[in-house]
Short mmCIF file of C-alpha atoms in Angstrom, two decimals:
data_model
loop_
_atom_site.label_atom_id
_atom_site.label_comp_id
_atom_site.label_asym_id
_atom_site.label_seq_id
_atom_site.Cartn_x
_atom_site.Cartn_y
_atom_site.Cartn_z
CA MET A 141 15.54 -101.33 121.18
CA LEU A 142 13.54 -101.04 117.78
CA ALA A 143 16.24 -98.56 116.28
CA VAL A 144 18.83 -101.41 117.37
CA PHE A 145 17.20 -103.91 115.81
CA CYS A 146 16.60 -101.43 112.47
CA VAL A 147 20.27 -100.94 112.03
CA ARG A 148 20.82 -104.57 112.37
CA ALA A 149 17.89 -105.39 109.52
CA CYS A 150 19.69 -102.98 107.41
CA SER A 151 23.10 -104.35 107.81
CA GLY A 152 22.42 -108.13 108.33
CA LEU A 153 21.17 -111.08 105.85
CA ALA A 154 18.04 -110.97 104.68
CA GLY A 155 17.16 -114.32 106.44
CA PHE A 156 18.53 -113.00 109.52
CA ARG A 157 16.63 -109.84 109.26
CA THR A 158 13.52 -111.92 108.77
CA ALA A 159 14.07 -113.77 111.68
CA THR A 160 14.82 -111.22 113.99
CA ARG A 161 11.90 -109.16 113.06
CA VAL A 162 9.79 -112.23 114.49
CA ARG A 163 11.49 -112.01 117.53
CA SER A 164 11.25 -108.47 117.94
CA VAL A 165 7.49 -108.23 117.76
CA HIS A 166 7.27 -110.58 120.73
CA SER A 167 9.52 -109.05 122.68
CA LEU A 168 8.40 -105.21 122.02
CA PRO A 169 4.65 -104.75 123.05
CA GLY A 170 2.46 -103.02 121.12
CA ILE A 171 5.06 -102.77 118.01
CA THR A 172 3.46 -103.90 114.80
CA VAL A 173 5.03 -106.02 112.15
CA ALA A 174 4.25 -102.94 109.61
CA GLN A 175 5.86 -100.52 112.19
CA ILE A 176 8.85 -102.23 111.97
CA ASP A 177 8.90 -102.31 108.33
CA GLU A 178 8.14 -98.71 107.85
CA GLU A 179 11.37 -98.06 110.11
CA VAL A 180 13.37 -100.40 107.94
CA ALA A 181 12.44 -98.97 104.83
CA LYS A 182 13.13 -95.49 105.86
CA LEU A 183 16.70 -96.84 107.37
CA LEU A 184 17.50 -98.58 103.75
CA GLN A 185 16.53 -95.57 102.03
CA LEU A 186 18.63 -93.46 104.16
CA LYS A 187 21.59 -95.93 103.22
CA ALA A 188 21.13 -95.95 99.63
CA GLN A 189 21.39 -92.08 100.03
CA ILE A 190 24.90 -91.64 101.52
CA GLY A 191 26.19 -95.01 100.14
CA GLY A 192 26.76 -98.58 100.65
CA ASP A 193 28.98 -100.27 102.71
CA ASP A 194 32.05 -100.37 100.10
CA GLY A 195 32.16 -96.38 100.64
CA LYS A 196 31.41 -95.70 96.99
CA HIS A 197 29.82 -92.40 96.44
CA GLN A 198 26.29 -92.58 95.11
CA PHE A 199 26.27 -89.71 91.91
CA VAL A 200 22.58 -88.38 90.69
CA LEU A 201 22.69 -88.60 87.16
CA LYS A 202 21.39 -84.93 86.22
CA THR A 203 22.28 -82.35 84.11
CA ALA A 204 23.00 -78.67 85.66
CA LYS A 205 20.51 -76.59 86.38
CA GLY A 206 20.09 -74.11 83.13
CA THR A 207 21.40 -77.02 80.91
CA ARG A 208 20.29 -80.13 79.09
CA ASP A 209 20.95 -83.08 76.86
CA TYR A 210 20.16 -82.88 73.34
CA ASN A 211 19.46 -86.23 71.35
CA PRO A 212 20.22 -87.20 67.84
CA LYS A 213 16.53 -86.07 66.74
CA GLN A 214 16.54 -82.74 68.72
CA MET A 215 19.97 -82.35 66.80
CA ALA A 216 19.21 -82.86 63.53
CA ILE A 217 16.41 -79.99 64.10
CA ARG A 218 18.82 -77.49 65.40
CA GLU A 219 21.32 -78.27 62.53
CA ARG A 220 18.60 -77.67 60.21
CA VAL A 221 17.94 -74.06 61.66
CA PHE A 222 21.71 -73.61 62.07
CA ASN A 223 21.63 -74.08 58.53
CA THR A 224 19.37 -71.48 57.61
CA ILE A 225 20.40 -68.78 59.73
CA ILE A 226 24.10 -69.59 58.61
CA SER A 227 23.20 -69.35 54.90
CA CYS A 228 21.47 -66.03 55.56
CA PHE A 229 24.15 -64.63 57.37
CA LYS A 230 26.35 -65.76 54.40
CA ARG A 231 24.06 -64.30 51.87
CA HIS A 232 24.61 -60.72 53.25
CA GLY A 233 28.68 -61.34 52.75
CA ALA A 234 29.48 -62.00 56.65
CA GLU A 235 32.19 -63.92 57.11
CA THR A 236 32.44 -65.76 60.64
CA ILE A 237 35.40 -65.25 63.70
CA ASP A 238 35.14 -67.26 66.96
CA THR A 239 36.56 -65.86 70.22
CA PRO A 240 37.58 -67.67 73.87
CA VAL A 241 34.51 -68.53 76.15
CA PHE A 242 36.47 -66.95 78.85
CA GLU A 243 37.46 -63.23 79.11
CA LEU A 244 39.41 -61.32 81.55
CA LYS A 245 36.38 -60.42 83.83
CA GLU A 246 37.61 -56.37 83.36
CA THR A 247 36.92 -56.99 80.05
CA LEU A 248 33.12 -57.80 80.58
CA THR A 249 32.83 -55.74 83.90
CA GLY A 250 30.60 -52.55 83.66
CA LYS A 251 28.91 -53.43 80.15
CA TYR A 252 25.83 -54.96 80.77
CA GLY A 253 23.92 -52.52 83.44
CA GLU A 254 21.99 -54.28 86.02
CA ASP A 255 22.79 -57.60 84.09
CA SER A 256 26.23 -57.28 85.32
CA LYS A 257 24.98 -59.73 88.12
CA LEU A 258 24.34 -62.46 85.84
CA ILE A 259 27.82 -62.99 84.83
CA TYR A 260 29.77 -66.06 85.93
CA ASP A 261 33.07 -65.77 87.46
CA LEU A 262 35.61 -68.20 87.38
CA LYS A 263 38.28 -68.94 90.28
CA ASP A 264 41.56 -67.37 89.94
CA GLN A 265 43.86 -69.82 87.57
CA GLY A 266 47.43 -68.54 86.78
CA GLY A 267 47.07 -64.73 88.18
CA GLU A 268 43.78 -64.24 86.21
CA LEU A 269 40.52 -63.16 86.71
CA LEU A 270 38.34 -64.56 84.36
CA SER A 271 34.34 -64.74 83.72
CA LEU A 272 32.71 -66.79 81.12
CA ARG A 273 31.37 -64.87 78.42
CA TYR A 274 27.80 -63.09 78.73
CA ASP A 275 27.33 -62.85 75.01
CA LEU A 276 28.86 -62.40 71.97
CA THR A 277 29.08 -58.74 71.28
CA VAL A 278 31.33 -57.89 73.76
CA PRO A 279 34.20 -60.23 72.89
CA PHE A 280 33.54 -58.98 69.60
CA ALA A 281 34.12 -55.38 70.21
CA ARG A 282 37.25 -56.44 72.35
CA TYR A 283 38.56 -58.45 69.23
CA LEU A 284 37.84 -55.36 67.24
CA ALA A 285 40.22 -53.00 69.64
CA MET A 286 42.70 -55.69 69.85
CA ASN A 287 43.31 -56.08 66.08
CA LYS A 288 42.99 -52.57 65.33
CA ILE A 289 39.53 -53.75 62.76
CA THR A 290 37.63 -50.93 61.66
CA ASN A 291 35.66 -52.72 59.12
CA ILE A 292 33.95 -55.93 59.07
CA LYS A 293 30.74 -57.60 58.86
CA ARG A 294 30.88 -60.87 60.64
CA TYR A 295 28.59 -63.73 62.31
CA HIS A 296 29.45 -65.75 65.30
CA ILE A 297 27.35 -68.62 66.61
CA ALA A 298 28.66 -69.86 70.00
CA LYS A 299 27.65 -70.76 73.07
CA VAL A 300 27.16 -68.21 76.08
CA TYR A 301 26.60 -68.24 79.97
CA ARG A 302 24.44 -66.40 81.91
CA ARG A 303 23.76 -66.92 86.17
CA ASP A 304 20.48 -66.67 85.53
CA ASN A 305 17.08 -68.37 86.98
CA PRO A 306 16.00 -70.50 84.22
CA ALA A 307 12.54 -70.75 82.86
CA MET A 308 13.39 -74.35 80.53
CA THR A 309 9.60 -74.12 79.49
CA ARG A 310 10.19 -70.88 77.77
CA GLY A 311 13.65 -71.69 76.08
CA ARG A 312 15.75 -69.53 78.93
CA TYR A 313 18.76 -71.57 79.58
CA ARG A 314 22.10 -71.01 81.77
CA GLU A 315 24.32 -72.25 78.84
CA PHE A 316 22.71 -71.67 75.38
CA TYR A 317 23.79 -70.77 71.78
CA GLN A 318 23.83 -67.48 70.49
CA CYS A 319 23.88 -66.73 66.82
CA ASP A 320 25.27 -63.01 65.95
CA PHE A 321 25.27 -61.00 62.71
CA ASP A 322 27.22 -57.84 63.15
CA ILE A 323 28.37 -54.70 60.91
CA ALA A 324 31.52 -52.52 61.95
CA GLY A 325 32.56 -49.54 60.17
CA GLN A 326 31.63 -45.83 59.44
CA TYR A 327 28.81 -45.96 56.73
CA ASP A 328 25.72 -44.04 55.64
CA GLY A 329 23.14 -43.70 58.32
CA MET A 330 20.53 -46.63 58.54
CA ILE A 331 21.51 -48.51 55.89
CA PRO A 332 23.47 -51.28 58.01
CA ASP A 333 20.93 -51.06 60.46
CA ALA A 334 17.94 -51.62 57.83
CA GLU A 335 19.83 -54.85 56.40
CA CYS A 336 19.98 -55.89 59.90
CA LEU A 337 16.19 -56.19 60.01
CA LYS A 338 15.87 -57.12 56.80
CA ILE A 339 18.29 -60.63 57.95
CA VAL A 340 15.82 -61.21 60.65
CA HIS A 341 13.04 -60.95 58.91
CA GLU A 342 14.55 -63.27 56.60
CA ILE A 343 15.33 -65.81 58.99
CA LEU A 344 12.00 -65.74 60.47
CA SER A 345 10.12 -66.05 57.31
CA GLU A 346 12.06 -68.81 56.06
CA LEU A 347 11.94 -70.85 59.45
CA ASP A 348 8.07 -70.44 59.25
CA LEU A 349 7.55 -70.51 63.07
CA GLY A 350 4.07 -68.27 63.03
CA ASP A 351 3.37 -64.20 62.38
CA PHE A 352 5.85 -62.00 64.35
CA ARG A 353 6.55 -58.72 64.52
CA ILE A 354 9.93 -56.81 64.80
CA LYS A 355 10.08 -53.67 67.19
CA VAL A 356 12.21 -51.05 66.98
CA ASN A 357 13.05 -47.80 69.12
CA ASP A 358 15.81 -45.72 69.41
CA ARG A 359 18.35 -45.08 72.70
CA ARG A 360 18.32 -41.45 72.12
CA ILE A 361 14.61 -41.13 71.84
CA LEU A 362 14.12 -42.95 74.92
CA ASP A 363 16.99 -40.59 76.75
CA GLY A 364 15.08 -37.27 75.25
CA MET A 365 12.21 -38.73 76.64
CA PHE A 366 13.16 -39.07 79.88
CA ALA A 367 14.84 -35.51 79.80
CA VAL A 368 11.41 -33.73 79.16
CA CYS A 369 9.49 -36.01 81.10
CA GLY A 370 11.27 -35.18 84.28
CA VAL A 371 13.76 -38.07 84.83
CA PRO A 372 17.28 -37.00 86.54
CA ASP A 373 20.55 -37.92 84.42
CA ASP A 374 21.73 -40.17 86.87
CA LYS A 375 18.58 -42.41 86.68
CA PHE A 376 18.00 -42.43 83.00
CA ARG A 377 19.71 -46.28 82.82
CA SER A 378 17.75 -47.12 85.88
CA ILE A 379 14.31 -46.20 84.73
CA CYS A 380 15.68 -47.85 80.79
CA SER A 381 15.77 -51.28 82.82
CA THR A 382 12.56 -50.75 84.15
CA VAL A 383 10.32 -49.72 80.98
CA ASP A 384 12.36 -52.62 79.48
CA LYS A 385 9.96 -54.84 81.42
CA LEU A 386 7.16 -53.79 80.09
CA ASP A 387 7.15 -56.75 77.91
CA LYS A 388 6.40 -58.60 81.03
CA MET A 389 4.45 -56.47 83.43
CA PRO A 390 1.42 -54.10 83.16
CA TRP A 391 2.07 -50.74 82.85
CA GLU A 392 0.68 -50.14 86.74
CA ASP A 393 3.09 -52.51 88.12
CA VAL A 394 6.28 -50.68 86.27
CA LYS A 395 4.93 -47.42 87.48
CA LYS A 396 5.12 -48.76 90.74
CA GLU A 397 8.98 -50.06 90.46
CA MET A 398 9.52 -46.56 88.89
CA VAL A 399 8.06 -44.56 91.83
CA ASN A 400 8.49 -47.04 94.83
CA GLU A 401 11.80 -48.30 93.95
CA LYS A 402 13.44 -45.83 91.81
CA GLY A 403 12.33 -42.89 93.51
CA LEU A 404 10.35 -40.88 90.59
CA SER A 405 7.44 -38.96 90.95
CA GLU A 406 4.08 -40.29 90.03
CA GLU A 407 3.51 -37.16 87.67
CA VAL A 408 7.08 -37.75 85.82
CA ALA A 409 6.16 -41.53 85.64
CA ASP A 410 2.59 -40.85 84.16
CA ARG A 411 4.31 -38.59 81.47
CA ILE A 412 6.29 -41.53 80.64
CA GLY A 413 3.52 -43.72 80.32
CA GLU A 414 1.91 -41.37 77.81
CA TYR A 415 4.92 -42.02 75.51
CA VAL A 416 5.54 -45.47 76.09
CA SER A 417 1.74 -46.64 74.79
CA LEU A 418 2.34 -45.36 71.19
CA GLN A 419 3.33 -47.67 68.21
CA GLY A 420 3.24 -46.52 64.74
CA GLY A 421 5.54 -46.39 61.72
CA MET A 422 6.98 -43.61 59.92
CA ASP A 423 3.75 -41.35 60.77
CA LEU A 424 4.31 -41.46 64.58
CA ALA A 425 8.23 -40.48 63.94
CA GLU A 426 6.87 -37.69 62.29
CA ARG A 427 4.07 -36.50 64.96
CA LEU A 428 6.42 -36.84 67.60
CA LEU A 429 9.00 -34.47 65.80
CA GLN A 430 5.89 -32.00 65.99
CA ASP A 431 5.34 -33.32 69.82
CA HIS A 432 5.60 -29.50 72.09
CA ARG A 433 7.83 -32.05 74.48
CA MET A 434 9.91 -33.95 72.31
CA SER A 435 10.99 -31.56 69.99
CA GLN A 436 12.71 -29.71 72.98
CA SER A 437 15.12 -32.31 72.73
CA LYS A 438 18.24 -32.36 70.28
CA GLN A 439 19.04 -36.72 70.92
CA ALA A 440 15.31 -37.23 70.80
CA CYS A 441 15.01 -35.42 67.42
CA ALA A 442 18.23 -36.95 66.22
CA GLY A 443 16.88 -40.35 67.07
CA LEU A 444 13.20 -39.83 65.31
CA SER A 445 14.91 -38.52 62.31
CA ASP A 446 16.67 -41.47 61.97
CA ILE A 447 13.77 -43.87 62.45
CA LYS A 448 12.03 -41.93 59.67
CA LEU A 449 15.06 -42.66 57.50
CA LEU A 450 15.37 -46.28 58.61
CA PHE A 451 11.49 -46.87 57.49
CA SER A 452 12.46 -45.52 53.97
CA TYR A 453 15.02 -48.26 53.55
CA LEU A 454 12.59 -50.63 55.02
CA GLN A 455 10.10 -49.82 52.40
CA LEU A 456 12.49 -50.67 49.95
CA PHE A 457 13.45 -54.01 51.53
CA GLN A 458 9.79 -54.88 51.64
CA VAL A 459 9.44 -55.59 55.44
CA THR A 460 7.52 -52.66 56.54
CA ASP A 461 4.59 -54.91 57.42
CA LYS A 462 6.32 -56.73 60.12
CA VAL A 463 8.29 -53.66 61.82
CA VAL A 464 6.58 -51.54 64.31
CA PHE A 465 8.17 -48.46 66.01
CA ASP A 466 7.41 -48.87 69.63
CA LEU A 467 8.36 -46.58 72.17
CA SER A 468 8.22 -49.11 75.32
CA LEU A 469 11.20 -51.12 73.61
CA ALA A 470 14.13 -50.25 75.62
CA ARG A 471 16.40 -53.22 76.01
CA GLY A 472 18.66 -52.98 79.29
CA LEU A 473 21.89 -53.49 78.15
CA ASP A 474 24.13 -50.13 78.59
CA TYR A 475 25.99 -50.24 75.67
CA TYR A 476 23.51 -49.44 73.34
CA THR A 477 23.54 -45.81 71.59
CA GLY A 478 21.00 -45.68 68.55
CA ILE A 479 18.63 -47.88 67.11
CA ILE A 480 16.97 -50.92 68.86
CA TYR A 481 15.11 -53.69 67.97
CA GLU A 482 13.41 -56.90 69.36
CA ALA A 483 11.60 -59.74 66.99
CA VAL A 484 8.39 -61.08 69.07
CA LEU A 485 5.90 -63.88 67.93
CA THR A 486 2.71 -62.65 67.95
CA GLN A 487 1.10 -66.12 67.58
CA ALA A 488 2.70 -67.63 70.69
CA GLY A 489 4.91 -70.29 70.21
CA ALA A 490 3.01 -72.46 72.71
CA VAL A 491 5.88 -75.02 73.93
CA PRO A 492 5.36 -77.75 76.51
CA ALA A 493 7.62 -78.24 79.10
CA PRO A 494 10.65 -80.55 78.05
CA ALA A 495 10.76 -83.82 79.93
CA GLU A 496 13.92 -83.21 81.71
CA ALA A 497 12.32 -79.73 82.96
CA GLN A 498 9.24 -81.35 84.00
CA LYS A 499 10.97 -83.83 86.60
CA GLY A 500 9.92 -82.28 89.95
CA ALA A 501 8.40 -79.17 88.73
CA PRO A 502 4.86 -78.45 88.52
CA ALA A 503 3.29 -79.39 85.28
CA GLU A 504 2.66 -76.49 82.92
CA GLU A 505 0.85 -77.08 80.02
CA SER A 506 2.43 -74.59 77.18
CA VAL A 507 4.06 -71.16 77.57
CA SER A 508 4.87 -68.50 75.10
CA VAL A 509 8.74 -68.27 74.16
CA GLY A 510 8.41 -64.35 73.80
CA SER A 511 11.43 -62.70 72.03
CA VAL A 512 13.33 -64.37 69.47
CA ALA A 513 15.89 -61.84 68.31
CA GLY A 514 17.03 -58.77 69.44
CA GLY A 515 20.21 -56.37 68.97
CA GLY A 516 21.26 -52.42 68.18
CA ARG A 517 23.84 -49.93 67.44
CA TYR A 518 26.49 -49.65 69.86
CA ASP A 519 28.79 -46.98 68.67
CA GLY A 520 30.97 -46.31 71.63
CA LEU A 521 31.52 -50.31 72.74
CA VAL A 522 34.83 -50.57 70.62
CA GLY A 523 36.15 -47.04 72.42
CA MET A 524 35.83 -48.63 75.72
CA PHE A 525 38.50 -51.13 74.75
CA ASP A 526 41.23 -49.05 72.41
CA PRO A 527 43.90 -47.06 74.56
CA LYS A 528 43.26 -44.07 72.17
CA GLY A 529 39.54 -44.25 72.56
CA ARG A 530 38.82 -44.33 68.78
CA LYS A 531 35.34 -45.51 68.10
CA VAL A 532 34.24 -48.23 65.85
CA PRO A 533 30.31 -47.74 64.87
CA CYS A 534 28.82 -50.90 65.32
CA VAL A 535 25.20 -52.37 64.69
CA GLY A 536 24.25 -56.02 64.79
CA VAL A 537 21.45 -58.75 65.80
CA SER A 538 21.39 -61.58 68.00
CA ILE A 539 19.17 -64.65 66.95
CA GLY A 540 17.78 -66.53 70.03
CA ILE A 541 18.29 -69.99 68.63
CA GLU A 542 17.31 -71.81 72.16
CA ARG A 543 13.42 -70.58 71.82
CA ILE A 544 13.28 -71.14 67.86
CA PHE A 545 14.45 -74.61 68.40
CA SER A 546 11.82 -75.01 71.37
CA ILE A 547 9.60 -74.12 68.78
CA MET A 548 10.53 -76.29 66.11
CA GLU A 549 10.85 -79.22 68.37
CA HIS A 550 7.14 -78.87 69.27
CA LYS A 551 6.14 -78.53 65.77
CA ALA A 552 7.78 -81.88 64.86
CA GLU A 553 6.29 -83.62 67.48
CA VAL A 554 2.68 -81.92 67.01
CA SER A 555 3.05 -83.19 63.46
CA ALA A 556 4.81 -86.29 63.96
CA GLU A 557 6.97 -85.44 61.33
CA LYS A 558 9.84 -88.09 60.83
CA VAL A 559 13.14 -86.34 61.22
CA ARG A 560 16.17 -88.24 59.78
CA THR A 561 19.03 -88.12 62.17
CA THR A 562 21.77 -89.35 59.79
CA GLU A 563 22.40 -88.68 55.97
CA VAL A 564 22.95 -92.12 54.67
CA GLN A 565 22.16 -92.44 51.24
CA VAL A 566 22.47 -96.04 50.70
CA MET A 567 22.44 -99.53 52.91
CA VAL A 568 24.98 -102.09 51.48
CA ALA A 569 23.00 -105.42 52.16
CA SER A 570 23.17 -108.99 51.68
CA ALA A 571 20.58 -111.67 50.32
CA GLN A 572 22.67 -114.83 51.46
CA LYS A 573 25.62 -115.97 54.40
CA ASN A 574 29.10 -115.63 53.95
CA LEU A 575 29.28 -112.16 51.76
CA LEU A 576 30.57 -109.68 54.49
CA GLU A 577 33.79 -109.67 52.48
CA GLU A 578 32.15 -108.45 49.45
CA LYS A 579 29.99 -106.02 51.51
CA LEU A 580 33.33 -104.32 52.84
CA ARG A 581 34.56 -103.91 49.34
CA LEU A 582 31.73 -102.56 47.95
CA ILE A 583 30.86 -100.23 50.93
CA THR A 584 34.80 -99.05 50.48
CA GLU A 585 34.10 -98.00 46.62
CA LEU A 586 31.13 -95.95 48.17
CA TRP A 587 32.84 -94.43 50.87
CA ASP A 588 36.01 -93.66 48.33
CA ALA A 589 33.34 -91.51 45.88
CA GLY A 590 32.13 -89.76 48.41
CA ILE A 591 28.64 -91.50 49.09
CA LYS A 592 26.91 -91.61 52.30
CA ALA A 593 26.85 -95.62 53.03
CA GLU A 594 26.39 -97.70 56.19
CA VAL A 595 26.64 -101.65 56.68
CA MET A 596 25.35 -103.73 59.24
CA TYR A 597 28.18 -104.94 61.96
CA LYS A 598 26.89 -108.68 61.53
CA LYS A 599 28.68 -111.20 59.51
CA ASN A 600 25.22 -112.99 58.37
CA PRO A 601 22.65 -110.67 58.96
CA LYS A 602 19.03 -111.59 58.05
CA LEU A 603 17.87 -109.46 54.74
CA LEU A 604 14.55 -108.41 56.39
CA SER A 605 16.57 -106.73 59.48
CA GLN A 606 18.67 -104.81 56.52
CA LEU A 607 15.65 -103.18 55.30
CA GLN A 608 13.53 -103.11 58.06
CA HIS A 609 16.59 -100.73 59.66
CA CYS A 610 16.70 -98.83 56.32
CA GLU A 611 12.73 -97.96 56.83
CA GLU A 612 13.28 -96.98 60.55
CA SER A 613 16.07 -94.85 59.82
CA GLY A 614 14.74 -93.32 56.29
CA ILE A 615 17.76 -94.31 54.03
CA PRO A 616 16.27 -94.37 50.51
CA LEU A 617 18.16 -96.90 48.77
CA VAL A 618 19.70 -100.53 49.31
CA ALA A 619 22.18 -102.05 47.25
CA ILE A 620 21.94 -105.65 47.66
CA LEU A 621 24.74 -108.33 47.05
CA GLY A 622 23.87 -111.98 46.40
CA GLU A 623 26.34 -114.90 44.82
CA GLN A 624 24.10 -114.48 41.32
CA GLU A 625 24.81 -110.87 41.36
CA LEU A 626 28.42 -111.28 41.97
CA LYS A 627 28.26 -113.77 38.88
CA ASP A 628 26.55 -111.08 36.62
CA GLY A 629 28.65 -108.24 37.91
CA VAL A 630 25.64 -106.07 39.21
CA VAL A 631 24.11 -104.98 42.23
CA LYS A 632 20.50 -105.04 42.87
CA LEU A 633 19.39 -101.35 44.01
CA ARG A 634 16.12 -101.45 45.71
CA VAL A 635 14.24 -98.12 46.50
CA VAL A 636 12.95 -98.50 49.86
CA ALA A 637 10.21 -96.35 49.93
CA THR A 638 8.67 -97.75 46.71
CA ARG A 639 10.38 -101.53 47.26
CA GLU A 640 11.06 -101.36 43.43
CA GLU A 641 14.41 -103.59 42.52
CA VAL A 642 16.43 -103.15 39.51
CA ASP A 643 19.83 -104.46 38.36
CA ILE A 644 22.81 -101.88 38.00
CA SER A 645 26.13 -102.72 36.81
CA ARG A 646 28.69 -102.37 39.34
CA ALA A 647 30.48 -99.89 37.20
CA ASP A 648 27.49 -97.79 36.99
CA LEU A 649 26.22 -98.05 40.42
CA ILE A 650 27.94 -94.73 42.02
CA ALA A 651 26.56 -92.58 39.51
CA GLU A 652 23.11 -94.44 39.81
CA ILE A 653 23.12 -93.84 43.40
CA ARG A 654 24.03 -90.11 42.92
CA LYS A 655 21.07 -89.42 40.29
CA ARG A 656 18.55 -91.20 42.30
CA THR A 657 19.48 -89.04 45.82
CA SER A 658 19.85 -85.59 44.06
CA GLU A 659 16.38 -86.49 42.90
CA ALA A 660 14.99 -87.00 46.20
#
């Protein structure tokens, strides 16, 4: 009886529902009005979830997991970061390319080791098995092989996709930008590699993110270390992936994974532990070349010699204060063949969770964003795509733009910095009514001269409203027209910050705006 009443209550008119509720209370002993209201509320909520009587689907308005929207203020900060990075890439002589957002699945398969499970596969379309690109490096190698390019210095900024568990508070998404710089070609050892590290140093210094360190190692040193410690050849890549977790897990947990999951003996794991705890510079490379175990491996010795050479170039580039030789650095991707590096913030850029990440999740005050750049040498990747297996030596670096952006956005919020979201230089305003046509004539002159200008979309806006818009938007100048100004052939130019006003002849206005905005 109660259920029948509730259904009728949900579908009937409000008056009928109220009257029925009163009658039902008298006919149902022990049932209170509060209980009926509670049941009605539950059914109304269910009705709202499954849609109304008109059969329209009720959409949930949200972004897909691991993605986010960016408002104009956030985009202005992001554009500033992009400009800094692109300027650095161009300063070092790079040209840019672009590749499709998806590749043939076979292009990406087998290039990322254990991370291959994170590749997004697409449904079969037109007889091709496709996947969204996981990074920009493998498509770059495919591009070189396909176009038979053996020498290029390029940068590429584009979105990549990873079917990962997103950690929005750490700047980790499923869809995100990568900013890559790569040098392909046969050159003398460690010169391009040192330039990549110099670029990382320049970008992180210019963005002023706080103190940072660039950790370097070499895959040949890792492989030689595994060999002399007793790791079977077929477990090298697997153990390398485990060592790569040392920046997130303590050594004891890493050792447990090596022993319990990867099948290493405790003795072998302990030997590895002795090495991966070491950090230093050129002196550490020299010491390891004399180490009784490491000196037995030719590839480890080759890697250590290159680390010494690398540090000699880094000294000339004046960046050794931020670079450390760290044997725990592994980087899990399978395609690395030589030098590898990773930049981390040492004064953790503590970033609160964005509002969209906080909804429905436990509150987290702040977290560290960790690594902000990484890369290395991958001399064999292009050859994997070339029909004749011809190799093109490559080295490159990828800047973690999303993590950097999280820090920059947080810094702007903390400092209450006013971020301009447009580049408008001047507002064309009027002091009296019926001057819309004159304002449109003037703004056309400004636009045609390349001046960034704006006008209110009202026939007769109040002057105060126009001036307030300039203050709120950060527009530095206002060109004010009035009947007297039109008679005198002048425009009243107002500086928003100081409220200073000066009459400028119409013929000199463009030059005066350019002068004042270039000084600002």
